[in-house]
DNA sequence: ACGCATGATACTGCATCCATAATTATGAAT
DNA sequence: ATTCATAATTATGGATGCAGTATCATGCGT
């Protein structure tokens, strides 16, 4: 059921998986922009492979929602409408909220120490107004929480949703004051976890995500 | 972003999609049992197609979690462990709960009438102890609610989760007394919707799903 | 008799090839 | 000049072929 298989370390990933990963990277880097047509032949030549594994990779990306396959008309990078974003974020908020709730139930003092260390990093990067490093530490925080929550299916859905959100070119962390605000929200979540208060952890995390969506909306207006 | 394209009615689905659908049907019918190896060649011959579209279909099913692809070792129907079920149901409960919450916000009297009609069907089939028809009406109830909630991304995740759950051979509705219990839970949800009480709708739906998981667990013990 | 090595078989994964549909370019007619 | 029809080009979707690897069977050695 889950992707991680112990023996997988030895077996190198199938070519179509490698290709999918390379394409994901290019899509997230917005080198392949939303709406852009994906030229199978050109990519096959560039990667030095045939179209077969490339097409299989595109099927995978389509399932993830990163591209859309138009029958007989080719493959295009997904364009997120404002409505799409308004649909994804509430779902993301609910899922991440559940993660926080589960984590609050299961968290140990060692887990808390790990999270607190990551939070220290967040504080440092926020103080330095380094959005990139803040983003990276933020990711680690949420990943660590998923580990503690211990629900792989939930984690998978969240990671898929995150991929979709990444299609947006906008980065809310760059918004004036958002870094500090995000930090304060993380503080809230952390405190709820310290107190092992699932309901509060759930609520804090949910609101944190919706706050992120609002920041994104403000950013859209600013542009 | 979403799969439904208006023009899709004219364009017949790609072959790999048709194949994926046929395979889904066979998997849900447990004709292809969990753990069973999927013989690409044999299926290609049976369907009168080449292995290429078949392999593409398997990639799609793998993304849905219905099969697992073991590199160089072929494709197998997913086996759900008890732990897997324990991970999927809480997520399902949270997602369906969100649907109920959103629906309670947006529901109109016409919507409510539609739901009430479906609930009447549920009552009829419960009285007749007809689990099959109850199941079908139950599906309609949840689908209608998704429509009212109006979040396609949410609906998609739920439908994917439903597919995964369908891998289980067990049917909780066949459990003694479960039909009546399920009906009562639906009654609760419906009342919350009538009162346009999002919090209560959310809670009722969440508990309804977890109650379904418990029924499944009782069924497992009975066997 | 049992375990291990070696060879045969079969399947997966990728490349190549071909048919068909879509798009673009060209030309004719109004 | 613009629009429509038609032809040429190009890209997608599917079929076929082939190389590499995993599995299974057979036989040898202990």
Short mmCIF file of C-alpha atoms (C1' of nucleotides) in Angstrom, two decimals:
data_model
loop_
_atom_site.label_atom_id
_atom_site.label_comp_id
_atom_site.label_asym_id
_atom_site.label_seq_id
_atom_site.Cartn_x
_atom_site.Cartn_y
_atom_site.Cartn_z
CA UNK A 1 0.00 0.00 0.00
CA UNK A 2 2.59 2.57 0.95
CA UNK A 3 5.36 3.53 -1.40
CA UNK A 4 8.31 2.93 0.91
CA UNK A 5 9.42 -0.64 0.62
CA UNK A 6 12.44 -1.65 2.67
CA UNK A 7 14.19 -3.36 -0.24
CA UNK A 8 13.63 -0.34 -2.46
CA UNK A 9 16.98 1.09 -1.45
CA UNK A 10 18.72 -1.56 -3.48
CA UNK A 11 16.40 -1.48 -6.49
CA UNK A 12 16.86 1.68 -8.46
CA UNK A 13 13.57 3.39 -9.31
CA UNK A 14 11.99 2.61 -12.67
CA UNK A 15 12.84 5.00 -15.45
CA UNK A 16 9.33 6.40 -15.58
CA UNK A 17 9.62 7.29 -11.89
CA UNK A 18 12.92 9.07 -12.41
CA UNK A 19 11.39 10.97 -15.30
CA UNK A 20 8.33 11.85 -13.21
CA UNK A 21 10.60 13.24 -10.52
CA UNK A 22 12.59 15.33 -13.01
CA UNK A 23 9.38 16.72 -14.43
CA UNK A 24 8.04 17.52 -10.97
CA UNK A 25 11.17 19.49 -10.24
CA UNK A 26 10.82 21.46 -13.47
CA UNK A 27 7.15 22.12 -12.83
CA UNK A 28 7.74 23.33 -9.26
CA UNK A 29 10.57 25.53 -10.50
CA UNK A 30 8.03 26.99 -12.92
CA UNK A 31 10.40 26.22 -15.72
CA UNK A 32 7.38 24.40 -17.13
CA UNK A 33 4.72 27.00 -16.52
CA UNK A 34 1.05 26.37 -15.77
CA UNK A 35 -0.81 25.99 -19.02
CA UNK A 36 2.33 25.14 -20.96
CA UNK A 37 2.20 22.29 -23.45
CA UNK A 38 4.52 19.41 -22.71
CA UNK A 39 6.37 18.35 -25.85
CA UNK A 40 6.83 14.59 -25.51
CA UNK A 41 9.22 14.22 -28.39
CA UNK A 42 11.44 17.11 -27.35
CA UNK A 43 11.63 15.86 -23.77
CA UNK A 44 12.32 12.29 -24.87
CA UNK A 45 15.22 13.53 -26.99
CA UNK A 46 16.47 15.80 -24.19
CA UNK A 47 16.42 12.95 -21.66
CA UNK A 48 17.80 10.49 -24.18
CA UNK A 49 14.91 8.08 -23.75
CA UNK A 50 11.94 6.90 -25.77
CA UNK A 51 8.46 8.31 -25.47
CA UNK A 52 7.14 5.21 -23.72
CA UNK A 53 8.49 5.78 -20.19
CA UNK A 54 7.89 9.50 -20.62
CA UNK A 55 4.23 8.90 -21.34
CA UNK A 56 3.97 6.63 -18.33
CA UNK A 57 5.49 9.37 -16.18
CA UNK A 58 2.89 11.81 -17.47
CA UNK A 59 0.11 9.44 -16.42
CA UNK A 60 1.52 9.48 -12.91
CA UNK A 61 1.76 13.27 -12.86
CA UNK A 62 -1.80 13.48 -14.14
CA UNK A 63 -2.96 11.33 -11.25
CA UNK A 64 -1.19 13.75 -8.92
CA UNK A 65 -2.96 16.65 -10.57
CA UNK A 66 0.21 18.33 -11.79
CA UNK A 67 -0.69 17.96 -15.45
CA UNK A 68 -3.87 17.42 -17.41
CA UNK A 69 -4.06 14.99 -20.29
CA UNK A 70 -6.29 16.12 -23.11
CA UNK A 71 -7.10 13.09 -25.25
CA UNK A 72 -5.53 13.36 -28.68
CA UNK A 73 -4.42 16.87 -27.81
CA UNK A 74 -1.45 16.30 -25.57
CA UNK A 75 -0.41 17.09 -22.04
CA UNK A 76 -0.46 20.49 -20.29
CA UNK A 77 0.80 21.73 -16.94
CA UNK A 78 -2.18 22.25 -14.64
CA UNK A 79 -3.43 25.80 -14.22
CA UNK A 80 -4.88 26.51 -10.79
CA UNK A 81 -7.85 28.82 -10.75
CA UNK A 82 -8.60 30.94 -7.71
CA UNK A 83 -11.52 28.57 -7.11
CA UNK A 84 -9.20 25.57 -7.19
CA UNK A 85 -7.06 27.17 -4.51
CA UNK A 86 -10.17 27.89 -2.46
CA UNK A 87 -11.03 24.22 -2.69
CA UNK A 88 -7.61 22.77 -1.92
CA UNK A 89 -6.71 24.88 1.10
CA UNK A 90 -9.70 24.00 3.28
CA UNK A 91 -9.05 20.33 2.60
CA UNK A 92 -5.39 20.80 3.39
CA UNK A 93 -6.36 22.60 6.61
CA UNK A 94 -8.61 19.76 7.70
CA UNK A 95 -5.98 17.13 6.91
CA UNK A 96 -3.14 18.97 8.62
CA UNK A 97 -5.48 19.63 11.53
CA UNK A 98 -6.00 15.90 11.86
CA UNK A 99 -2.24 15.36 11.81
CA UNK A 100 -1.86 17.82 14.68
CA UNK A 101 -4.66 16.16 16.60
CA UNK A 102 -3.14 12.69 16.20
CA UNK A 103 0.31 14.01 17.04
CA UNK A 104 -0.98 15.59 20.24
CA UNK A 105 -2.26 12.17 21.28
CA UNK A 106 0.97 10.34 20.60
CA UNK A 107 3.73 12.87 21.18
CA UNK A 108 6.57 11.92 23.53
CA UNK A 109 8.98 14.27 25.24
CA UNK A 110 11.69 13.26 22.74
CA UNK A 111 9.32 14.16 19.90
CA UNK A 112 8.61 17.49 21.51
CA UNK A 113 12.31 18.23 21.84
CA UNK A 114 12.76 17.56 18.12
CA UNK A 115 9.92 19.89 17.22
CA UNK A 116 11.17 22.58 19.58
CA UNK A 117 14.58 22.43 17.90
CA UNK A 118 12.99 22.93 14.51
CA UNK A 119 10.97 25.79 15.95
CA UNK A 120 14.21 27.41 17.08
CA UNK A 121 15.39 27.27 13.47
CA UNK A 122 12.15 28.89 12.39
CA UNK A 123 12.73 31.70 14.86
CA UNK A 124 16.26 32.24 13.63
CA UNK A 125 15.23 32.37 9.98
CA UNK A 126 12.28 34.61 10.76
CA UNK A 127 14.57 37.00 12.63
CA UNK A 128 16.87 37.01 9.62
CA UNK A 129 13.86 37.42 7.31
CA UNK A 130 15.16 34.50 5.29
CA UNK A 131 12.01 33.20 3.59
CA UNK A 132 13.78 30.35 1.79
CA UNK A 133 15.29 28.82 4.90
CA UNK A 134 12.09 29.50 6.83
CA UNK A 135 10.20 27.58 4.16
CA UNK A 136 12.62 24.69 4.42
CA UNK A 137 12.39 24.55 8.23
CA UNK A 138 8.63 24.87 7.98
CA UNK A 139 8.57 21.82 5.76
CA UNK A 140 10.66 19.91 8.30
CA UNK A 141 8.27 20.93 11.07
CA UNK A 142 5.25 19.60 9.23
CA UNK A 143 7.08 16.44 8.16
CA UNK A 144 8.15 15.76 11.74
CA UNK A 145 4.56 16.19 12.85
CA UNK A 146 3.40 13.69 10.24
CA UNK A 147 5.92 11.21 11.58
CA UNK A 148 4.60 11.64 15.09
CA UNK A 149 1.00 11.36 13.94
CA UNK A 150 1.88 8.02 12.38
CA UNK A 151 -0.76 7.87 9.67
CA UNK A 152 0.88 7.20 6.31
CA UNK A 153 -2.32 7.52 4.31
CA UNK A 154 -3.00 10.92 5.80
CA UNK A 155 0.60 11.95 5.12
CA UNK A 156 0.30 10.88 1.52
CA UNK A 157 -2.83 12.93 0.89
CA UNK A 158 -1.21 15.98 2.43
CA UNK A 159 1.91 15.59 0.33
CA UNK A 160 -0.21 15.30 -2.81
CA UNK A 161 -2.14 18.42 -1.85
CA UNK A 162 1.12 20.22 -1.17
CA UNK A 163 2.29 19.38 -4.67
CA UNK A 164 -0.84 20.88 -6.13
CA UNK A 165 -0.44 24.04 -4.08
CA UNK A 166 3.15 24.31 -5.25
CA UNK A 167 1.81 24.95 -8.74
CA UNK A 168 1.05 28.48 -7.61
CA UNK A 169 3.81 30.83 -8.46
CA UNK A 170 3.00 32.94 -5.42
CA UNK A 171 4.84 32.54 -2.14
CA UNK A 172 2.95 33.91 0.81
CA UNK A 173 6.01 33.83 3.07
CA UNK A 174 7.39 36.73 1.08
CA UNK A 175 4.47 38.87 2.15
CA UNK A 176 5.34 41.63 4.60
CA UNK A 177 4.86 40.39 8.15
CA UNK A 178 3.80 36.89 7.14
CA UNK A 179 6.97 35.29 8.47
CA UNK A 180 6.38 36.64 11.97
CA UNK A 181 2.72 35.74 11.81
CA UNK A 182 3.48 32.21 10.67
CA UNK A 183 5.98 31.88 13.49
CA UNK A 184 3.41 32.92 16.06
CA UNK A 185 0.98 30.36 14.67
CA UNK A 186 3.63 27.66 14.93
CA UNK A 187 4.21 28.71 18.53
CA UNK A 188 0.51 28.11 19.18
CA UNK A 189 0.63 24.66 17.66
CA UNK A 190 3.75 23.80 19.62
CA UNK A 191 2.17 24.89 22.88
CA UNK A 192 -0.90 22.79 22.22
CA UNK A 193 1.36 19.81 21.58
CA UNK A 194 3.31 20.48 24.76
CA UNK A 195 0.03 20.43 26.68
CA UNK A 196 -1.07 17.34 24.76
CA UNK A 197 -4.28 19.11 23.84
CA UNK A 198 -5.51 17.44 20.63
CA UNK A 199 -8.50 19.73 20.09
CA UNK A 200 -6.40 22.87 20.42
CA UNK A 201 -3.61 21.44 18.28
CA UNK A 202 -6.15 20.59 15.62
CA UNK A 203 -7.69 24.06 15.71
CA UNK A 204 -4.37 25.87 15.74
CA UNK A 205 -3.06 23.92 12.78
CA UNK A 206 -6.30 24.34 10.84
CA UNK A 207 -6.27 28.07 11.39
CA UNK A 208 -2.58 28.21 10.50
CA UNK A 209 -3.28 26.72 7.09
CA UNK A 210 -6.25 28.98 6.43
CA UNK A 211 -4.12 31.91 7.48
CA UNK A 212 -1.66 30.83 4.80
CA UNK A 213 -4.44 30.81 2.26
CA UNK A 214 -5.45 34.33 3.25
CA UNK A 215 -1.88 35.52 2.91
CA UNK A 216 -1.85 34.08 -0.59
CA UNK A 217 -5.04 35.94 -1.42
CA UNK A 218 -3.58 39.22 -0.12
CA UNK A 219 -0.54 38.58 -2.28
CA UNK A 220 -2.78 38.10 -5.31
CA UNK A 221 -4.42 41.46 -4.67
CA UNK A 222 -1.07 43.15 -4.24
CA UNK A 223 0.01 42.01 -7.70
CA UNK B 1 -7.70 20.59 -12.88
CA UNK B 2 -10.76 18.41 -12.49
CA UNK B 3 -11.35 15.49 -14.77
CA UNK B 4 -14.77 16.47 -16.11
CA UNK B 5 -14.37 18.47 -19.25
CA UNK B 6 -17.53 19.66 -20.94
CA UNK B 7 -16.43 18.42 -24.35
CA UNK B 8 -15.60 15.03 -22.94
CA UNK B 9 -19.03 13.73 -23.84
CA UNK B 10 -18.05 13.78 -27.49
CA UNK B 11 -14.51 12.49 -27.06
CA UNK B 12 -14.50 8.86 -26.07
CA UNK B 13 -12.15 8.14 -23.17
CA UNK B 14 -8.63 7.04 -24.01
CA UNK B 15 -8.08 3.32 -24.20
CA UNK B 16 -5.95 3.28 -21.07
CA UNK B 17 -8.82 4.88 -19.16
CA UNK B 18 -11.31 2.31 -20.41
CA UNK B 19 -8.91 -0.44 -19.41
CA UNK B 20 -8.38 1.16 -15.99
CA UNK B 21 -12.15 1.20 -15.47
CA UNK B 22 -12.52 -2.44 -16.47
CA UNK B 23 -9.75 -3.41 -14.09
CA UNK B 24 -11.32 -1.38 -11.27
CA UNK B 25 -14.57 -3.26 -11.76
CA UNK B 26 -12.79 -6.61 -11.61
CA UNK B 27 -10.83 -5.59 -8.53
CA UNK B 28 -13.94 -4.36 -6.69
CA UNK B 29 -15.75 -7.56 -7.64
CA UNK B 30 -12.78 -9.38 -6.04
CA UNK B 31 -12.39 -11.31 -9.24
CA UNK B 32 -8.84 -10.00 -9.00
CA UNK B 33 -8.15 -10.68 -5.35
CA UNK B 34 -5.88 -8.66 -3.05
CA UNK B 35 -2.35 -9.90 -3.41
CA UNK B 36 -3.03 -11.45 -6.81
CA UNK B 37 -0.48 -10.96 -9.55
CA UNK B 38 -1.74 -9.13 -12.61
CA UNK B 39 -0.69 -10.90 -15.78
CA UNK B 40 -0.10 -8.15 -18.34
CA UNK B 41 0.20 -10.44 -21.32
CA UNK B 42 -2.88 -12.48 -20.51
CA UNK B 43 -4.99 -9.36 -19.95
CA UNK B 44 -3.71 -7.73 -23.11
CA UNK B 45 -4.71 -10.80 -25.08
CA UNK B 46 -8.06 -11.02 -23.31
CA UNK B 47 -8.85 -7.38 -24.03
CA UNK B 48 -7.45 -7.63 -27.54
CA UNK B 49 -4.99 -4.80 -27.02
CA UNK B 50 -1.25 -4.38 -26.67
CA UNK B 51 0.57 -4.17 -23.38
CA UNK B 52 1.27 -0.44 -23.80
CA UNK B 53 -2.15 1.00 -22.84
CA UNK B 54 -2.56 -1.74 -20.28
CA UNK B 55 0.65 -0.73 -18.55
CA UNK B 56 -0.48 2.89 -18.60
CA UNK B 57 -3.74 1.87 -16.96
CA UNK B 58 -1.79 0.07 -14.24
CA UNK B 59 0.14 3.26 -13.53
CA UNK B 60 -3.16 5.04 -12.95
CA UNK B 61 -4.46 2.31 -10.67
CA UNK B 62 -1.19 2.39 -8.76
CA UNK B 63 -1.66 6.12 -8.18
CA UNK B 64 -5.13 5.34 -6.83
CA UNK B 65 -3.65 2.76 -4.51
CA UNK B 66 -5.56 -0.16 -5.99
CA UNK B 67 -2.43 -1.95 -7.15
CA UNK B 68 1.23 -1.86 -6.24
CA UNK B 69 3.96 -1.91 -8.85
CA UNK B 70 7.02 -3.83 -7.83
CA UNK B 71 9.89 -2.84 -10.10
CA UNK B 72 10.97 -5.69 -12.35
CA UNK B 73 8.55 -7.95 -10.49
CA UNK B 74 5.20 -6.99 -11.88
CA UNK B 75 1.94 -5.60 -10.59
CA UNK B 76 -0.14 -6.88 -7.69
CA UNK B 77 -3.58 -6.02 -6.34
CA UNK B 78 -3.17 -4.06 -3.12
CA UNK B 79 -3.62 -5.93 0.14
CA UNK B 80 -5.06 -3.81 2.93
CA UNK B 81 -3.69 -4.59 6.36
CA UNK B 82 -5.78 -3.92 9.42
CA UNK B 83 -3.43 -1.01 10.08
CA UNK B 84 -4.11 0.39 6.62
CA UNK B 85 -7.83 0.33 7.34
CA UNK B 86 -7.21 2.05 10.65
CA UNK B 87 -5.36 4.77 8.78
CA UNK B 88 -7.83 5.28 5.94
CA UNK B 89 -11.05 5.45 7.95
CA UNK B 90 -10.10 8.36 10.23
CA UNK B 91 -9.04 10.33 7.17
CA UNK B 92 -12.26 9.44 5.42
CA UNK B 93 -14.19 10.51 8.52
CA UNK B 94 -12.48 13.87 8.61
CA UNK B 95 -13.04 14.46 4.90
CA UNK B 96 -16.69 13.43 4.94
CA UNK B 97 -17.13 15.51 8.07
CA UNK B 98 -15.86 18.51 6.15
CA UNK B 99 -18.31 17.76 3.37
CA UNK B 100 -21.17 17.75 5.86
CA UNK B 101 -19.96 20.99 7.40
CA UNK B 102 -19.74 22.74 4.05
CA UNK B 103 -23.09 21.34 3.00
CA UNK B 104 -24.73 22.64 6.16
CA UNK B 105 -23.49 26.10 5.24
CA UNK B 106 -24.79 26.01 1.69
CA UNK B 107 -27.86 23.79 1.78
CA UNK B 108 -31.10 25.12 0.29
CA UNK B 109 -34.60 23.85 0.93
CA UNK B 110 -34.59 22.18 -2.48
CA UNK B 111 -31.36 20.42 -1.56
CA UNK B 112 -32.86 19.29 1.71
CA UNK B 113 -35.90 17.89 -0.08
CA UNK B 114 -33.62 15.84 -2.33
CA UNK B 115 -31.72 14.45 0.65
CA UNK B 116 -34.92 13.69 2.53
CA UNK B 117 -36.19 11.71 -0.47
CA UNK B 118 -33.03 9.65 -0.51
CA UNK B 119 -33.36 9.14 3.22
CA UNK B 120 -36.87 7.76 2.64
CA UNK B 121 -35.32 5.20 0.31
CA UNK B 122 -32.81 4.32 2.99
CA UNK B 123 -35.63 3.74 5.46
CA UNK B 124 -37.49 1.53 3.01
CA UNK B 125 -34.46 -0.61 2.25
CA UNK B 126 -33.54 -0.83 5.91
CA UNK B 127 -37.06 -1.99 6.75
CA UNK B 128 -36.73 -4.62 4.02
CA UNK B 129 -33.24 -5.51 5.26
CA UNK B 130 -31.97 -5.11 1.73
CA UNK B 131 -28.29 -4.36 2.21
CA UNK B 132 -27.55 -4.02 -1.51
CA UNK B 133 -30.16 -1.36 -2.17
CA UNK B 134 -29.36 0.34 1.12
CA UNK B 135 -25.74 0.52 0.02
CA UNK B 136 -26.77 2.04 -3.30
CA UNK B 137 -29.02 4.65 -1.68
CA UNK B 138 -26.30 5.36 0.87
CA UNK B 139 -23.92 6.11 -1.98
CA UNK B 140 -26.48 8.49 -3.50
CA UNK B 141 -26.88 10.24 -0.16
CA UNK B 142 -23.18 10.89 0.17
CA UNK B 143 -22.85 11.91 -3.47
CA UNK B 144 -25.70 14.38 -3.13
CA UNK B 145 -24.04 15.84 -0.07
CA UNK B 146 -20.79 16.26 -2.00
CA UNK B 147 -22.69 18.13 -4.68
CA UNK B 148 -24.16 20.49 -2.11
CA UNK B 149 -20.80 21.01 -0.42
CA UNK B 150 -19.42 22.11 -3.78
CA UNK B 151 -15.77 21.24 -3.29
CA UNK B 152 -14.55 19.08 -6.16
CA UNK B 153 -11.09 18.52 -4.72
CA UNK B 154 -12.60 17.25 -1.49
CA UNK B 155 -14.98 15.04 -3.42
CA UNK B 156 -12.11 13.57 -5.40
CA UNK B 157 -10.11 12.63 -2.32
CA UNK B 158 -13.15 10.99 -0.78
CA UNK B 159 -13.87 8.99 -3.89
CA UNK B 160 -10.27 7.82 -4.01
CA UNK B 161 -10.44 6.79 -0.36
CA UNK B 162 -13.70 4.98 -1.04
CA UNK B 163 -12.00 2.99 -3.77
CA UNK B 164 -9.28 1.92 -1.38
CA UNK B 165 -11.83 0.86 1.23
CA UNK B 166 -13.65 -1.15 -1.41
CA UNK B 167 -10.63 -3.42 -1.57
CA UNK B 168 -11.86 -4.98 1.65
CA UNK B 169 -13.99 -7.99 1.02
CA UNK B 170 -16.02 -7.27 4.13
CA UNK B 171 -19.34 -5.43 4.03
CA UNK B 172 -20.31 -3.94 7.35
CA UNK B 173 -23.90 -3.35 6.28
CA UNK B 174 -24.42 -7.10 6.42
CA UNK B 175 -23.70 -7.07 10.12
CA UNK B 176 -26.69 -7.73 12.36
CA UNK B 177 -28.29 -4.43 13.33
CA UNK B 178 -25.86 -2.28 11.35
CA UNK B 179 -28.51 -1.21 8.82
CA UNK B 180 -30.74 0.26 11.52
CA UNK B 181 -27.80 1.86 13.25
CA UNK B 182 -26.55 3.41 10.03
CA UNK B 183 -30.04 4.71 9.34
CA UNK B 184 -30.20 6.39 12.74
CA UNK B 185 -26.85 8.03 12.08
CA UNK B 186 -28.09 9.34 8.77
CA UNK B 187 -31.13 10.72 10.55
CA UNK B 188 -28.77 12.64 12.81
CA UNK B 189 -26.85 14.08 9.89
CA UNK B 190 -30.05 15.04 8.13
CA UNK B 191 -31.39 16.83 11.21
CA UNK B 192 -28.18 18.80 11.56
CA UNK B 193 -28.48 19.84 7.92
CA UNK B 194 -32.10 20.83 8.40
CA UNK B 195 -31.03 23.05 11.29
CA UNK B 196 -28.10 24.32 9.23
CA UNK B 197 -25.77 23.42 12.04
CA UNK B 198 -22.33 22.90 10.45
CA UNK B 199 -20.56 21.82 13.62
CA UNK B 200 -23.16 19.19 14.42
CA UNK B 201 -23.32 18.01 10.81
CA UNK B 202 -19.57 17.63 10.82
CA UNK B 203 -19.57 15.70 14.07
CA UNK B 204 -22.47 13.44 13.09
CA UNK B 205 -20.87 12.55 9.79
CA UNK B 206 -17.48 11.97 11.35
CA UNK B 207 -18.95 9.65 13.97
CA UNK B 208 -21.01 7.91 11.29
CA UNK B 209 -17.86 6.98 9.38
CA UNK B 210 -16.02 5.83 12.48
CA UNK B 211 -19.05 3.79 13.41
CA UNK B 212 -18.72 2.14 10.02
CA UNK B 213 -15.13 1.32 10.77
CA UNK B 214 -16.11 -0.24 14.08
CA UNK B 215 -18.75 -2.35 12.39
CA UNK B 216 -16.08 -3.58 10.00
CA UNK B 217 -13.86 -4.50 12.93
CA UNK B 218 -16.69 -6.41 14.61
CA UNK B 219 -17.24 -8.23 11.33
CA UNK B 220 -13.57 -9.19 11.24
CA UNK B 221 -13.82 -10.68 14.72
CA UNK B 222 -16.96 -12.58 13.82
CA UNK B 223 -15.14 -14.33 10.96
"C1'" DA C 1 18.44 -36.77 0.83
"C1'" DC C 2 19.18 -31.96 0.95
"C1'" DG C 3 21.24 -27.68 -0.47
"C1'" DC C 4 23.41 -25.00 -3.83
"C1'" DA C 5 24.78 -23.75 -8.42
"C1'" DT C 6 23.84 -23.34 -13.15
"C1'" DG C 7 20.96 -23.11 -17.14
"C1'" DA C 8 16.28 -22.52 -19.25
"C1'" DT C 9 12.11 -19.92 -19.34
"C1'" DA C 10 9.25 -16.17 -18.90
"C1'" DC C 11 8.13 -11.56 -17.85
"C1'" DT C 12 9.12 -6.76 -17.35
"C1'" DG C 13 10.76 -2.44 -19.21
"C1'" DC C 14 12.21 0.31 -22.95
"C1'" DA C 15 12.74 1.38 -27.90
"C1'" DT C 16 11.03 1.56 -32.41
"C1'" DC C 17 7.52 1.66 -35.76
"C1'" DC C 18 2.99 2.69 -37.73
"C1'" DA C 19 -1.87 4.46 -38.14
"C1'" DT C 20 -4.91 8.04 -37.21
"C1'" DA C 21 -6.43 12.34 -35.70
"C1'" DA C 22 -5.39 17.30 -35.03
"C1'" DT C 23 -3.21 21.41 -36.47
"C1'" DT C 24 -1.28 24.40 -39.56
"C1'" DA C 25 -0.34 26.11 -44.05
"C1'" DT C 26 -1.73 26.88 -48.69
"C1'" DG C 27 -4.73 28.16 -52.23
"C1'" DA C 28 -9.10 29.21 -54.36
"C1'" DA C 29 -13.43 31.56 -54.43
"C1'" DT C 30 -16.36 35.25 -53.11
"C1'" DA D 1 -8.89 41.10 -48.39
"C1'" DT D 2 -11.18 37.63 -45.95
"C1'" DT D 3 -13.04 33.20 -45.42
"C1'" DC D 4 -13.53 28.55 -46.37
"C1'" DA D 5 -11.88 24.21 -48.19
"C1'" DT D 6 -8.23 21.18 -48.85
"C1'" DA D 7 -3.66 19.36 -48.49
"C1'" DA D 8 0.64 18.80 -45.85
"C1'" DT D 9 2.72 18.36 -41.56
"C1'" DT D 10 3.06 17.01 -37.00
"C1'" DA D 11 1.89 14.85 -32.73
"C1'" DT D 12 -0.63 11.43 -30.22
"C1'" DG D 13 -1.97 6.69 -29.27
"C1'" DG D 14 -1.27 1.92 -29.98
"C1'" DA D 15 1.35 -2.28 -31.67
"C1'" DT D 16 5.40 -4.81 -32.05
"C1'" DG D 17 10.05 -6.17 -31.09
"C1'" DC D 18 14.04 -6.82 -28.20
"C1'" DA D 19 17.29 -6.72 -24.22
"C1'" DG D 20 17.91 -7.55 -19.44
"C1'" DT D 21 16.56 -9.60 -15.22
"C1'" DA D 22 13.91 -12.43 -12.06
"C1'" DT D 23 11.98 -16.91 -11.39
"C1'" DC D 24 11.88 -21.73 -11.81
"C1'" DA D 25 13.67 -26.22 -12.88
"C1'" DT D 26 17.24 -29.38 -13.37
"C1'" DG D 27 21.42 -31.46 -12.01
"C1'" DC D 28 25.57 -31.74 -9.38
"C1'" DG D 29 28.01 -31.96 -5.06
"C1'" DT D 30 28.12 -32.79 -0.27
#
